[in-house]
mmCIF file of C-alpha atoms in Angstrom:
data_model
loop_
_atom_site.group_PDB
_atom_site.id
_atom_site.type_symbol
_atom_site.label_atom_id
_atom_site.label_comp_id
_atom_site.label_asym_id
_atom_site.label_seq_id
_atom_site.Cartn_x
_atom_site.Cartn_y
_atom_site.Cartn_z
ATOM 1 C CA MET S 1 4.904 43.846 76.280
ATOM 2 C CA HIS S 2 6.223 40.418 75.391
ATOM 3 C CA SER S 3 9.643 39.303 76.516
ATOM 4 C CA LEU S 4 10.323 37.544 73.228
ATOM 5 C CA GLU S 5 10.429 40.551 70.922
ATOM 6 C CA LYS S 6 11.951 38.725 67.958
ATOM 7 C CA ARG S 7 9.613 36.889 65.650
ATOM 8 C CA PHE S 8 10.846 33.875 63.731
ATOM 9 C CA ILE S 9 9.932 34.502 60.116
ATOM 10 C CA TYR S 10 11.093 32.209 57.349
ATOM 11 C CA SER S 11 12.070 34.141 54.238
ATOM 12 C CA LYS S 12 10.881 31.209 52.123
ATOM 13 C CA PRO S 13 8.765 28.093 52.650
ATOM 14 C CA ILE S 14 10.930 25.237 53.857
ATOM 15 C CA ASN S 15 8.235 22.756 52.848
ATOM 16 C CA VAL S 16 5.631 22.954 50.086
ATOM 17 C CA TYR S 17 2.911 20.311 50.362
ATOM 18 C CA PHE S 18 1.267 19.258 47.098
ATOM 19 C CA GLU S 19 -2.106 17.540 47.409
ATOM 20 C CA SER S 20 -1.628 15.712 44.138
ATOM 21 C CA THR S 21 -5.134 14.209 44.094
ATOM 22 C CA VAL S 22 -8.196 13.668 46.268
ATOM 23 C CA ALA S 23 -8.583 10.138 44.930
ATOM 24 C CA CYS S 24 -8.076 7.431 47.552
ATOM 25 C CA ASP S 25 -9.321 3.907 48.169
ATOM 26 C CA LEU S 26 -9.613 4.385 51.939
ATOM 27 C CA THR S 27 -12.412 6.115 53.862
ATOM 28 C CA CYS S 28 -10.516 7.496 56.848
ATOM 29 C CA LYS S 29 -12.616 9.046 59.607
ATOM 30 C CA HIS S 30 -10.412 12.128 59.897
ATOM 31 C CA CYS S 31 -9.705 12.782 56.197
ATOM 32 C CA ARG S 32 -8.947 16.461 55.695
ATOM 33 C CA ALA S 33 -9.316 16.110 51.924
ATOM 34 C CA ASN S 34 -12.728 14.399 51.939
ATOM 35 C CA ALA S 35 -11.138 11.896 49.580
ATOM 36 C CA ILE S 36 -13.165 10.108 46.890
ATOM 37 C CA PRO S 37 -12.498 6.876 44.955
ATOM 38 C CA ARG S 38 -11.721 8.512 41.597
ATOM 39 C CA ARG S 39 -9.660 11.499 40.522
ATOM 40 C CA SER S 40 -11.441 14.818 40.158
ATOM 41 C CA PRO S 41 -11.655 16.248 36.611
ATOM 42 C CA ILE S 42 -10.523 19.639 37.920
ATOM 43 C CA GLU S 43 -7.216 18.406 39.364
ATOM 44 C CA ILE S 44 -4.144 20.167 38.034
ATOM 45 C CA ASN S 45 -2.645 18.297 35.105
ATOM 46 C CA THR S 46 0.909 17.140 34.459
ATOM 47 C CA GLU S 47 2.135 20.370 32.900
ATOM 48 C CA GLU S 48 0.549 22.458 35.645
ATOM 49 C CA ALA S 49 2.232 20.224 38.218
ATOM 50 C CA LYS S 50 5.564 20.830 36.487
ATOM 51 C CA LYS S 51 4.923 24.576 36.621
ATOM 52 C CA LEU S 52 4.419 24.175 40.381
ATOM 53 C CA LEU S 53 7.720 22.308 40.601
ATOM 54 C CA ARG S 54 9.513 25.137 38.819
ATOM 55 C CA ASP S 55 8.084 27.566 41.380
ATOM 56 C CA ILE S 56 9.323 25.293 44.160
ATOM 57 C CA LYS S 57 12.767 25.110 42.586
ATOM 58 C CA GLU S 58 12.889 28.915 42.478
ATOM 59 C CA LEU S 59 12.160 28.997 46.204
ATOM 60 C CA GLY S 60 14.588 26.212 47.083
ATOM 61 C CA SER S 61 11.888 24.398 49.048
ATOM 62 C CA HIS S 62 11.329 20.749 49.884
ATOM 63 C CA LEU S 63 8.344 19.160 48.093
ATOM 64 C CA ILE S 64 6.027 16.782 49.936
ATOM 65 C CA VAL S 65 3.655 14.945 47.591
ATOM 66 C CA SER S 66 0.465 13.987 49.421
ATOM 67 C CA GLY S 67 -3.180 13.299 48.650
ATOM 68 C CA GLY S 68 -5.617 11.555 48.740
ATOM 69 C CA ASP S 69 -3.300 8.889 47.505
ATOM 70 C CA PRO S 70 -0.534 10.056 45.135
ATOM 71 C CA LEU S 71 -0.413 6.527 43.710
ATOM 72 C CA LYS S 72 -3.819 7.185 42.121
ATOM 73 C CA ARG S 73 -2.157 9.656 39.737
ATOM 74 C CA GLU S 74 -1.051 7.923 36.550
ATOM 75 C CA ASP S 75 1.622 10.588 36.034
ATOM 76 C CA LEU S 76 3.131 10.372 39.544
ATOM 77 C CA PHE S 77 6.377 8.816 38.328
ATOM 78 C CA GLU S 78 6.688 11.460 35.602
ATOM 79 C CA ILE S 79 6.256 14.208 38.198
ATOM 80 C CA LEU S 80 8.834 12.621 40.512
ATOM 81 C CA LEU S 81 11.266 12.205 37.622
ATOM 82 C CA TYR S 82 10.851 15.870 36.723
ATOM 83 C CA ALA S 83 11.522 16.838 40.342
ATOM 84 C CA ARG S 84 14.715 14.770 40.304
ATOM 85 C CA GLN S 85 15.826 16.394 37.050
ATOM 86 C CA GLU S 86 15.206 19.815 38.616
ATOM 87 C CA ARG S 87 17.110 18.751 41.771
ATOM 88 C CA ILE S 88 14.123 19.312 44.038
ATOM 89 C CA PRO S 89 14.188 17.287 47.275
ATOM 90 C CA VAL S 90 10.989 15.238 47.499
ATOM 91 C CA SER S 91 9.076 13.184 50.038
ATOM 92 C CA VAL S 92 5.989 11.122 49.206
ATOM 93 C CA THR S 93 3.119 10.067 51.473
ATOM 94 C CA PRO S 94 1.289 7.216 49.710
ATOM 95 C CA THR S 95 -1.820 5.633 51.136
ATOM 96 C CA THR S 96 -1.106 2.168 52.494
ATOM 97 C CA SER S 97 -3.548 0.504 50.127
ATOM 98 C CA PRO S 98 -2.886 -2.480 47.838
ATOM 99 C CA LEU S 99 -1.431 0.025 45.333
ATOM 100 C CA ALA S 100 1.618 0.422 47.602
ATOM 101 C CA THR S 101 3.429 -2.713 46.446
ATOM 102 C CA TYR S 102 7.099 -3.499 46.910
ATOM 103 C CA GLU S 103 7.722 -2.826 43.214
ATOM 104 C CA THR S 104 6.003 0.574 43.391
ATOM 105 C CA ILE S 105 7.910 1.663 46.491
ATOM 106 C CA LYS S 106 11.136 0.518 44.821
ATOM 107 C CA VAL S 107 10.445 2.699 41.765
ATOM 108 C CA ILE S 108 9.677 5.660 44.027
ATOM 109 C CA LYS S 109 13.036 5.176 45.718
ATOM 110 C CA GLU S 110 14.821 4.941 42.362
ATOM 111 C CA LEU S 111 13.233 8.269 41.426
ATOM 112 C CA GLY S 112 15.156 9.858 44.282
ATOM 113 C CA ILE S 113 12.712 10.538 47.108
ATOM 114 C CA ASN S 114 14.199 11.577 50.447
ATOM 115 C CA THR S 115 11.533 10.231 52.794
ATOM 116 C CA LEU S 116 8.420 8.089 52.733
ATOM 117 C CA GLY S 117 5.473 9.222 54.843
ATOM 118 C CA ILE S 118 3.230 6.510 56.306
ATOM 119 C CA SER S 119 0.098 6.994 58.407
ATOM 120 C CA LEU S 120 -0.460 4.758 61.410
ATOM 121 C CA ASP S 121 -3.327 5.627 63.751
ATOM 122 C CA GLY S 122 -3.792 2.289 65.475
ATOM 123 C CA ALA S 123 -1.476 -0.254 67.064
ATOM 124 C CA THR S 124 -3.632 -3.197 66.032
ATOM 125 C CA LYS S 125 -5.549 -4.461 63.029
ATOM 126 C CA GLU S 126 -8.857 -3.627 64.705
ATOM 127 C CA SER S 127 -7.989 -0.032 65.565
ATOM 128 C CA GLN S 128 -6.136 0.890 62.356
ATOM 129 C CA ASP S 129 -8.629 -0.742 59.999
ATOM 130 C CA GLY S 130 -11.545 0.739 61.937
ATOM 131 C CA PHE S 131 -10.160 4.270 61.788
ATOM 132 C CA ARG S 132 -9.112 4.011 58.140
ATOM 133 C CA GLY S 133 -12.366 2.410 57.043
ATOM 134 C CA VAL S 134 -10.961 -0.491 55.013
ATOM 135 C CA GLU S 135 -10.047 -3.971 56.185
ATOM 136 C CA GLY S 136 -6.410 -4.849 55.561
ATOM 137 C CA THR S 137 -5.036 -1.324 56.022
ATOM 138 C CA PHE S 138 -3.000 -2.269 59.102
ATOM 139 C CA LYS S 139 -1.435 -5.196 57.247
ATOM 140 C CA ASN S 140 -0.648 -2.940 54.282
ATOM 141 C CA SER S 141 0.942 -0.351 56.594
ATOM 142 C CA ILE S 142 3.188 -2.995 58.142
ATOM 143 C CA ASN S 143 4.085 -4.252 54.665
ATOM 144 C CA VAL S 144 5.111 -0.772 53.502
ATOM 145 C CA LEU S 145 7.234 -0.282 56.628
ATOM 146 C CA ASN S 146 8.969 -3.559 55.832
ATOM 147 C CA TYR S 147 9.472 -2.528 52.197
ATOM 148 C CA ALA S 148 11.023 0.747 53.329
ATOM 149 C CA ARG S 149 13.391 -1.066 55.682
ATOM 150 C CA ASP S 150 14.416 -3.518 52.955
ATOM 151 C CA LEU S 151 14.943 -0.668 50.467
ATOM 152 C CA ASP S 152 16.690 1.590 53.017
ATOM 153 C CA ILE S 153 14.160 4.424 52.702
ATOM 154 C CA PRO S 154 13.824 6.746 55.722
ATOM 155 C CA VAL S 155 10.246 6.892 57.003
ATOM 156 C CA GLN S 156 8.175 9.476 58.836
ATOM 157 C CA VAL S 157 5.189 7.896 60.564
ATOM 158 C CA ASN S 158 2.206 10.217 61.027
ATOM 159 C CA THR S 159 -0.347 9.496 63.753
ATOM 160 C CA THR S 160 -3.585 11.450 64.087
ATOM 161 C CA CYS S 161 -4.499 12.118 67.710
ATOM 162 C CA THR S 162 -8.224 12.240 68.486
ATOM 163 C CA ALA S 163 -10.306 11.254 71.495
ATOM 164 C CA GLU S 164 -10.553 7.840 69.844
ATOM 165 C CA THR S 165 -6.925 7.298 68.845
ATOM 166 C CA ILE S 166 -5.093 8.863 71.790
ATOM 167 C CA LYS S 167 -5.323 5.533 73.610
ATOM 168 C CA GLU S 168 -3.377 3.960 70.727
ATOM 169 C CA ILE S 169 -0.350 6.269 71.049
ATOM 170 C CA ARG S 170 1.651 4.136 73.476
ATOM 171 C CA GLY S 171 0.966 0.969 71.524
ATOM 172 C CA ILE S 172 2.059 2.586 68.264
ATOM 173 C CA TYR S 173 5.237 3.834 69.931
ATOM 174 C CA ASN S 174 6.015 0.352 71.255
ATOM 175 C CA LEU S 175 5.377 -1.185 67.836
ATOM 176 C CA LEU S 176 7.676 1.287 66.091
ATOM 177 C CA THR S 177 10.493 1.002 68.628
ATOM 178 C CA ARG S 178 10.391 -2.805 68.720
ATOM 179 C CA LYS S 179 10.081 -3.557 65.034
ATOM 180 C CA PHE S 180 10.629 -0.522 62.828
ATOM 181 C CA SER S 181 13.676 1.419 63.889
ATOM 182 C CA PRO S 182 14.955 1.550 61.203
ATOM 183 C CA PRO S 183 13.327 2.593 58.865
ATOM 184 C CA VAL S 184 11.428 5.102 61.043
ATOM 185 C CA LYS S 185 13.392 8.318 61.544
ATOM 186 C CA ARG S 186 10.555 10.561 62.737
ATOM 187 C CA TRP S 187 7.229 10.011 64.450
ATOM 188 C CA SER S 188 4.850 12.954 64.172
ATOM 189 C CA ILE S 189 1.697 13.257 66.273
ATOM 190 C CA PHE S 190 -0.974 15.229 64.387
ATOM 191 C CA LEU S 191 -3.434 16.753 66.846
ATOM 192 C CA LEU S 192 -6.901 16.742 65.311
ATOM 193 C CA VAL S 193 -8.073 19.757 63.350
ATOM 194 C CA PRO S 194 -11.826 19.247 62.826
ATOM 195 C CA THR S 195 -12.009 19.816 59.101
ATOM 196 C CA GLY S 196 -13.127 17.589 56.237
ATOM 197 C CA ARG S 197 -14.450 14.299 57.619
ATOM 198 C CA GLY S 198 -12.703 15.141 60.871
ATOM 199 C CA LYS S 199 -15.527 17.554 61.741
ATOM 200 C CA ASP S 200 -17.401 14.624 63.244
ATOM 201 C CA LEU S 201 -14.566 13.501 65.535
ATOM 202 C CA ARG S 202 -14.000 14.424 69.169
ATOM 203 C CA MET S 203 -10.810 16.091 70.325
ATOM 204 C CA PRO S 204 -8.845 14.941 73.390
ATOM 205 C CA THR S 205 -9.482 16.649 76.722
ATOM 206 C CA SER S 206 -6.931 18.931 78.385
ATOM 207 C CA GLU S 207 -6.124 16.194 80.893
ATOM 208 C CA GLU S 208 -5.538 13.683 78.108
ATOM 209 C CA LEU S 209 -3.301 16.129 76.254
ATOM 210 C CA LEU S 210 -1.138 16.870 79.283
ATOM 211 C CA SER S 211 -0.777 13.145 79.923
ATOM 212 C CA LEU S 212 0.195 12.678 76.272
ATOM 213 C CA PHE S 213 2.739 15.497 76.497
ATOM 214 C CA ASP S 214 4.290 13.873 79.559
ATOM 215 C CA PHE S 215 4.606 10.594 77.649
ATOM 216 C CA LEU S 216 6.079 12.257 74.543
ATOM 217 C CA TYR S 217 8.557 14.265 76.604
ATOM 218 C CA ARG S 218 9.827 11.236 78.522
ATOM 219 C CA GLU S 219 10.073 8.976 75.487
ATOM 220 C CA SER S 220 11.724 11.663 73.345
ATOM 221 C CA LYS S 221 14.770 11.361 75.604
ATOM 222 C CA LYS S 222 15.354 7.741 74.650
ATOM 223 C CA ALA S 223 13.413 7.061 71.447
ATOM 224 C CA PRO S 224 15.436 5.705 68.492
ATOM 225 C CA PHE S 225 13.721 8.256 66.253
ATOM 226 C CA ARG S 226 12.724 11.888 66.539
ATOM 227 C CA ILE S 227 9.304 12.653 68.048
ATOM 228 C CA THR S 228 7.498 15.780 66.846
ATOM 229 C CA THR S 229 3.999 17.224 66.846
ATOM 230 C CA THR S 230 1.838 18.966 64.260
ATOM 231 C CA GLN S 231 -0.971 21.400 65.142
ATOM 232 C CA ALA S 232 -0.056 20.937 68.824
ATOM 233 C CA LEU S 233 2.024 24.071 69.200
ATOM 234 C CA PHE S 234 1.501 24.257 72.966
ATOM 235 C CA TYR S 235 3.636 21.119 73.325
ATOM 236 C CA ARG S 236 6.641 23.405 72.812
ATOM 237 C CA VAL S 237 5.737 25.359 75.946
ATOM 238 C CA TYR S 238 5.308 22.130 77.890
ATOM 239 C CA PHE S 239 8.608 20.781 76.569
ATOM 240 C CA MET S 240 10.580 23.884 77.519
ATOM 241 C CA MET S 241 9.013 24.085 80.957
ATOM 242 C CA ARG S 242 10.098 20.496 81.580
ATOM 243 C CA GLU S 243 13.572 21.316 80.316
ATOM 244 C CA MET S 244 13.795 24.181 82.809
ATOM 245 C CA LYS S 245 12.610 21.919 85.607
ATOM 246 C CA ASN S 246 15.393 19.510 84.656
ATOM 247 C CA ASN S 247 17.960 22.322 84.900
ATOM 248 C CA LYS S 248 18.816 22.497 81.212
ATOM 249 C CA THR S 249 20.962 25.464 80.249
ATOM 250 C CA ARG S 250 19.684 28.468 78.317
ATOM 251 C CA GLU S 251 21.710 27.355 75.292
ATOM 252 C CA GLU S 252 20.234 23.854 75.403
ATOM 253 C CA ILE S 253 16.682 25.180 75.649
ATOM 254 C CA LEU S 254 17.167 27.681 72.831
ATOM 255 C CA SER S 255 18.756 25.073 70.586
ATOM 256 C CA ARG S 256 15.938 22.603 71.142
ATOM 257 C CA GLY S 257 13.343 25.335 70.729
ATOM 258 C CA ARG S 258 14.690 26.385 67.353
ATOM 259 C CA SER S 259 14.781 22.780 66.148
ATOM 260 C CA MET S 260 11.101 22.426 67.092
ATOM 261 C CA GLY S 261 10.290 25.556 65.101
ATOM 262 C CA TRP S 262 8.989 28.473 67.132
ATOM 263 C CA GLY S 263 5.787 30.273 66.266
ATOM 264 C CA VAL S 264 2.925 29.507 63.907
ATOM 265 C CA ARG S 265 4.087 27.448 60.932
ATOM 266 C CA ASP S 266 1.057 27.888 58.688
ATOM 267 C CA GLY S 267 2.221 30.291 55.982
ATOM 268 C CA ASN S 268 5.558 30.718 57.749
ATOM 269 C CA GLY S 269 7.941 28.059 56.497
ATOM 270 C CA VAL S 270 5.033 26.106 55.020
ATOM 271 C CA LEU S 271 2.722 26.392 52.002
ATOM 272 C CA PHE S 272 0.127 23.959 50.681
ATOM 273 C CA VAL S 273 -1.159 23.534 47.127
ATOM 274 C CA SER S 274 -4.464 21.715 46.686
ATOM 275 C CA HIS S 275 -5.393 19.286 43.925
ATOM 276 C CA LYS S 276 -7.143 22.223 42.214
ATOM 277 C CA GLY S 277 -4.032 24.384 42.399
ATOM 278 C CA GLU S 278 -5.311 26.559 45.241
ATOM 279 C CA ILE S 279 -2.553 27.901 47.486
ATOM 280 C CA TYR S 280 -3.236 27.659 51.236
ATOM 281 C CA PRO S 281 -1.151 28.580 54.312
ATOM 282 C CA SER S 282 -1.331 24.872 55.208
ATOM 283 C CA GLY S 283 -3.443 21.859 54.383
ATOM 284 C CA PHE S 284 -5.472 22.299 57.553
ATOM 285 C CA LEU S 285 -6.092 26.018 56.934
ATOM 286 C CA PRO S 286 -8.034 26.116 53.637
ATOM 287 C CA ILE S 287 -8.021 29.857 53.004
ATOM 288 C CA SER S 288 -7.184 30.448 49.345
ATOM 289 C CA LEU S 289 -4.279 32.778 48.595
ATOM 290 C CA GLY S 290 -4.613 32.333 44.835
ATOM 291 C CA ASN S 291 -4.030 29.556 42.324
ATOM 292 C CA ILE S 292 -0.732 28.283 40.923
ATOM 293 C CA ARG S 293 -2.251 28.362 37.450
ATOM 294 C CA ASP S 294 -1.894 32.151 37.470
ATOM 295 C CA LYS S 295 0.129 32.962 40.600
ATOM 296 C CA ASN S 296 3.789 32.561 41.496
ATOM 297 C CA LEU S 297 4.470 30.845 44.817
ATOM 298 C CA ALA S 298 7.304 33.184 45.758
ATOM 299 C CA GLU S 299 5.155 36.266 45.193
ATOM 300 C CA VAL S 300 2.262 34.844 47.197
ATOM 301 C CA TYR S 301 4.535 33.781 50.050
ATOM 302 C CA GLY S 302 6.237 37.149 50.280
ATOM 303 C CA LYS S 303 3.310 39.518 49.804
ATOM 304 C CA HIS S 304 -0.069 38.039 50.713
ATOM 305 C CA LYS S 305 -1.807 39.922 53.525
ATOM 306 C CA ILE S 306 -3.164 36.763 55.166
ATOM 307 C CA LEU S 307 0.334 35.312 55.474
ATOM 308 C CA LYS S 308 1.583 38.576 56.932
ATOM 309 C CA ALA S 309 -1.201 38.411 59.526
ATOM 310 C CA LEU S 310 -0.328 34.828 60.437
ATOM 311 C CA ARG S 311 3.219 35.983 61.197
ATOM 312 C CA LYS S 312 2.041 38.589 63.733
ATOM 313 C CA PRO S 313 0.968 36.810 66.927
ATOM 314 C CA GLU S 314 0.436 40.165 68.606
ATOM 315 C CA ILE S 315 -2.750 40.592 66.536
ATOM 316 C CA PHE S 316 -4.199 37.203 67.502
ATOM 317 C CA LYS S 317 -7.404 37.437 69.507
ATOM 318 C CA GLY S 318 -8.297 36.248 72.988
ATOM 319 C CA ARG S 319 -5.849 34.199 75.041
ATOM 320 C CA CYS S 320 -3.502 33.546 72.113
ATOM 321 C CA GLY S 321 -3.090 37.282 71.540
ATOM 322 C CA THR S 322 -2.140 38.094 75.125
ATOM 323 C CA CYS S 323 -0.335 34.877 76.026
ATOM 324 C CA SER S 324 3.249 35.365 77.146
ATOM 325 C CA PHE S 325 4.284 32.432 74.980
ATOM 326 C CA ASN S 326 2.618 33.322 71.701
ATOM 327 C CA LEU S 327 5.922 33.830 69.908
ATOM 328 C CA ILE S 328 6.860 30.262 70.810
ATOM 329 C CA CYS S 329 3.425 28.725 70.388
ATOM 330 C CA GLY S 330 0.718 30.947 68.899
ATOM 331 C CA GLY S 331 -1.902 28.213 68.932
ATOM 332 C CA SER S 332 -3.243 26.318 65.947
ATOM 333 C CA ARG S 333 -4.552 28.865 63.463
ATOM 334 C CA ALA S 334 -6.144 25.975 61.578
ATOM 335 C CA ARG S 335 -8.069 24.724 64.612
ATOM 336 C CA ALA S 336 -9.153 28.256 65.485
ATOM 337 C CA TYR S 337 -10.456 28.691 61.934
ATOM 338 C CA ALA S 338 -12.211 25.316 61.893
ATOM 339 C CA LEU S 339 -14.006 25.932 65.189
ATOM 340 C CA THR S 340 -14.671 29.693 65.044
ATOM 341 C CA GLY S 341 -14.391 30.706 61.385
ATOM 342 C CA ASP S 342 -11.637 33.213 62.289
ATOM 343 C CA PHE S 343 -7.992 32.215 61.841
ATOM 344 C CA LEU S 344 -6.912 34.948 64.267
ATOM 345 C CA GLU S 345 -9.018 33.606 67.138
ATOM 346 C CA SER S 346 -7.575 31.624 70.049
ATOM 347 C CA ASP S 347 -6.979 27.895 69.785
ATOM 348 C CA PRO S 348 -9.869 26.381 71.774
ATOM 349 C CA LEU S 349 -7.856 23.248 72.564
ATOM 350 C CA CYS S 350 -5.087 24.941 74.578
ATOM 351 C CA PRO S 351 -4.720 22.732 77.687
ATOM 352 C CA PHE S 352 -3.007 25.296 79.894
ATOM 353 C CA ASP S 353 -4.523 27.408 82.625
ATOM 354 C CA LYS S 354 -2.837 30.280 84.433
ATOM 355 C CA LYS S 355 -0.813 27.907 86.606
ATOM 356 C CA ILE S 356 1.495 27.117 83.712
ATOM 357 C CA PHE S 357 2.668 30.718 83.682
ATOM 358 C CA ASN S 358 3.978 30.710 87.250
ATOM 359 C CA ASN S 359 7.410 29.996 85.784
ATOM 360 C CA TYR S 360 7.126 32.811 83.261
ATOM 361 C CA LEU S 361 9.639 35.144 84.911
ATOM 362 C CA LEU S 362 12.270 32.399 84.875
ATOM 363 C CA PHE S 363 11.415 31.618 81.272
ATOM 364 C CA GLN S 364 11.668 35.316 80.421
ATOM 365 C CA ASP S 365 15.132 35.503 81.949
ATOM 366 C CA ILE S 366 16.313 32.483 79.962
ATOM 367 C CA LEU S 367 15.086 33.773 76.630
ATOM 368 C CA LYS S 368 15.471 37.541 76.889
ATOM 369 C CA ASN S 369 18.843 37.519 75.127
ATOM 370 C CA ASN S 370 17.508 35.707 72.077
ATOM 371 C CA SER S 371 20.009 36.686 69.398
ATOM 372 C CA THR S 372 17.760 36.379 66.337
ATOM 373 C CA ASP S 373 17.405 40.051 65.459
ATOM 374 C CA ASN S 374 16.345 39.994 61.837
ATOM 375 C CA GLU S 375 12.687 39.224 61.228
ATOM 376 C CA LYS S 376 13.433 38.400 57.612
ATOM 377 C CA LYS S 377 16.282 36.052 58.412
ATOM 378 C CA ASP S 378 16.141 32.645 56.760
ATOM 379 C CA ILE S 379 16.062 30.312 59.743
ATOM 380 C CA LYS S 380 18.182 27.285 58.905
ATOM 381 C CA GLY S 381 18.713 23.903 60.454
ATOM 382 C CA ASN S 382 15.042 22.923 60.677
ATOM 383 C CA LYS S 383 14.245 20.999 57.522
ATOM 384 C CA ASN S 384 10.789 19.987 58.682
ATOM 385 C CA PRO S 385 9.149 22.832 60.577
ATOM 386 C CA GLN S 386 6.398 21.402 62.704
ATOM 387 C CA GLY S 387 3.242 22.989 63.914
#
């Protein structure tokens, strides 16, 4: 019997990610999308994209336009204009290639985007260009950060954490704090899911992850921007254990926990639409739930059996199914699927052994009066649920 008997279920997706294209001029080692230089002939067209936007408007969700590189779509500005006309909040994550000029970023701002997403996986030219596969990528990334600062556009920097890039984390943090705050408002560490080109990359060890968590926890107390993680759900457990050790109150821990987004986010607060129109629980969990060409997002989100399963951590297998913290964490369903072929299996990258649960009784006492008693409640206040 779990102490946390209330599941956090979002009644609608807070964020819908739209993989607008798989075209991209970079050859990143970790690319989930297996991007190619030119657009695919089977990508959804302008009118189909507008149909997707109408579905998103019906849900009241935030749209994140990703890729590939969205700037490779000739109709990107038309799509963004339509989103503005429909009053849909939008963020865009362009590739930092030569296409991302000052003039282009300025037009994107004028079209009403809320946030610009920029990927930075290395703290130097050598590391960033090497990981992204094209010389000049680091310089372009710095240029786009400068453009965003000049144009007053909030930025989320995304950093992929692998065995190769984990050594870059501190350097990236120092670079962002010294030179780019503002425009950086959020720094998100994406823990590797071995899918797409990322299948060939090594994941960090448990020791490296715990060292990283210690660094993120300490710096989050003084960073000039918010620090979050994606597909590293066990960081929440680490964070709350540290908060308890530092004598934080129950209210403080609960408040921080809700802002981090408890439970599995794939298909719960998040949906992903591929360049072909396929609907997935998330970009890293490519299990098709249907296609937007003939399905309605709201219907898929509310009724699909796979999404219902993702929202039931008690049916997860192995350690994740029996873990006392699976309503807070739940493990990466995407990583479980990538490594085992079963999205209900345990996350093989969990860094914790049984020692971490020595404080479980204290944790249970802190959280047992959790007041969220409606599984269908629309959890508010977390605009960017993180995994």
